[in-house]
GROMACS .gro file of C-alpha atoms in nm:
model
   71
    1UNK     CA    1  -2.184   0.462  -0.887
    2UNK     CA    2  -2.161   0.787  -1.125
    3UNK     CA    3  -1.865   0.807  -1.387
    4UNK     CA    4  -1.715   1.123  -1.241
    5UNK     CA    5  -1.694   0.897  -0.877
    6UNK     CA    6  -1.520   0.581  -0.996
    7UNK     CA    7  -1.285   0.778  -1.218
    8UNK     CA    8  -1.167   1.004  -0.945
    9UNK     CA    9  -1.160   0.681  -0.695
   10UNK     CA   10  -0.907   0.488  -0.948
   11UNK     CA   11  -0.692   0.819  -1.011
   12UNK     CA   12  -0.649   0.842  -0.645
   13UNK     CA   13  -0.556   0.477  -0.599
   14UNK     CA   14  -0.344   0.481  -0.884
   15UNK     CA   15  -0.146   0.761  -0.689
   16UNK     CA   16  -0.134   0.617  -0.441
   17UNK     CA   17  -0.004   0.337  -0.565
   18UNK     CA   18   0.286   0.527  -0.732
   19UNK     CA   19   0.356   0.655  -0.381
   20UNK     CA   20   0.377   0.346  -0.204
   21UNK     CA   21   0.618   0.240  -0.513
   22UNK     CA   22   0.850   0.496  -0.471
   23UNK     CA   23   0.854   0.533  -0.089
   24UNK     CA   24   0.915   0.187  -0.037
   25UNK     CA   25   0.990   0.005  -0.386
   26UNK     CA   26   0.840  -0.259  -0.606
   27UNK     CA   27   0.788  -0.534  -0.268
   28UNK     CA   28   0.556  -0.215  -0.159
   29UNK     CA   29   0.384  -0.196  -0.463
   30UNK     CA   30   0.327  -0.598  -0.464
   31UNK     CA   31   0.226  -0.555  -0.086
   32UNK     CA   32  -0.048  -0.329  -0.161
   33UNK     CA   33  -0.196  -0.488  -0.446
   34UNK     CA   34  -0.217  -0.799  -0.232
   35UNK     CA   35  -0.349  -0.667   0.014
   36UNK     CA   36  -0.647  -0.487  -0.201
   37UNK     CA   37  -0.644  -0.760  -0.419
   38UNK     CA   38  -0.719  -0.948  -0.068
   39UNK     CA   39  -1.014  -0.667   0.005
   40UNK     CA   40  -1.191  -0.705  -0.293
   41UNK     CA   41  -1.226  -1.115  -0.328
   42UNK     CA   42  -1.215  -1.131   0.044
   43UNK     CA   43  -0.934  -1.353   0.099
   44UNK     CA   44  -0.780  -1.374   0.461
   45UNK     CA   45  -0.434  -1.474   0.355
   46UNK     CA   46  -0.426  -1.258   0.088
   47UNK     CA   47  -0.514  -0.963   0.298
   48UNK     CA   48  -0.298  -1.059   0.598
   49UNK     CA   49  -0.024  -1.164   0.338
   50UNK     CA   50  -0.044  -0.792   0.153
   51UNK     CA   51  -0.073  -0.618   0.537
   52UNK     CA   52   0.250  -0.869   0.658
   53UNK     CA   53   0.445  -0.653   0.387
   54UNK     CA   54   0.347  -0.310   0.432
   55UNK     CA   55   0.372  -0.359   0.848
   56UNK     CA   56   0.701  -0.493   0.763
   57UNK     CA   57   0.826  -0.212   0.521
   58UNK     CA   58   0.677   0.023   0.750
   59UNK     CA   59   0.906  -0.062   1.068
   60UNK     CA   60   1.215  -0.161   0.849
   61UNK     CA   61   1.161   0.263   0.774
   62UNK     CA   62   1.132   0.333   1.083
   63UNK     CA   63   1.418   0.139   1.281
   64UNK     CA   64   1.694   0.188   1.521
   65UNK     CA   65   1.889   0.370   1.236
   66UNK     CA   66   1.668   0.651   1.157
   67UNK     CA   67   1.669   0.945   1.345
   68UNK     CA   68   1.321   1.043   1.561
   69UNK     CA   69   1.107   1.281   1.441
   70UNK     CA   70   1.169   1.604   1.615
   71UNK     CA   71   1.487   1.497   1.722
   0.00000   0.00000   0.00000
């Protein structure tokens, strides 16, 4: 894989990253990385461990207390 590639693929994860981190804190952060640290050596239970978080983060933002988009 070129330079330019694999620089601009690790800038853009590192963002997003940072996102994740500030939308939904460090247990975000630590959800993601296991989850691509789970990708990468192709572990099961550390990819449904990693996804378990972030599905979980995901509807906590989204519950009965927030207001509907639209609404």
């Amino acid at each position: 894989m070129p330079v330019g590639i694999t620089l601009a693929m690790s800038a853009l994860l590192v963002g997003f990253e940072r996102f994740v981190e500030w939308r939904f804190g460090a247990v975000g952060a630590i959800g993601l990385t296991t989850l691509l640290v789970g990708l990468k050596a192709q572990n099961v239970t550390c990819m449904t461990i990693g996804g378990l978080a972030l599905a979980l983060l995901l509807l906590q933002s989204a519950g009965p207390g927030r207001a509907a988009a639209g609404q």
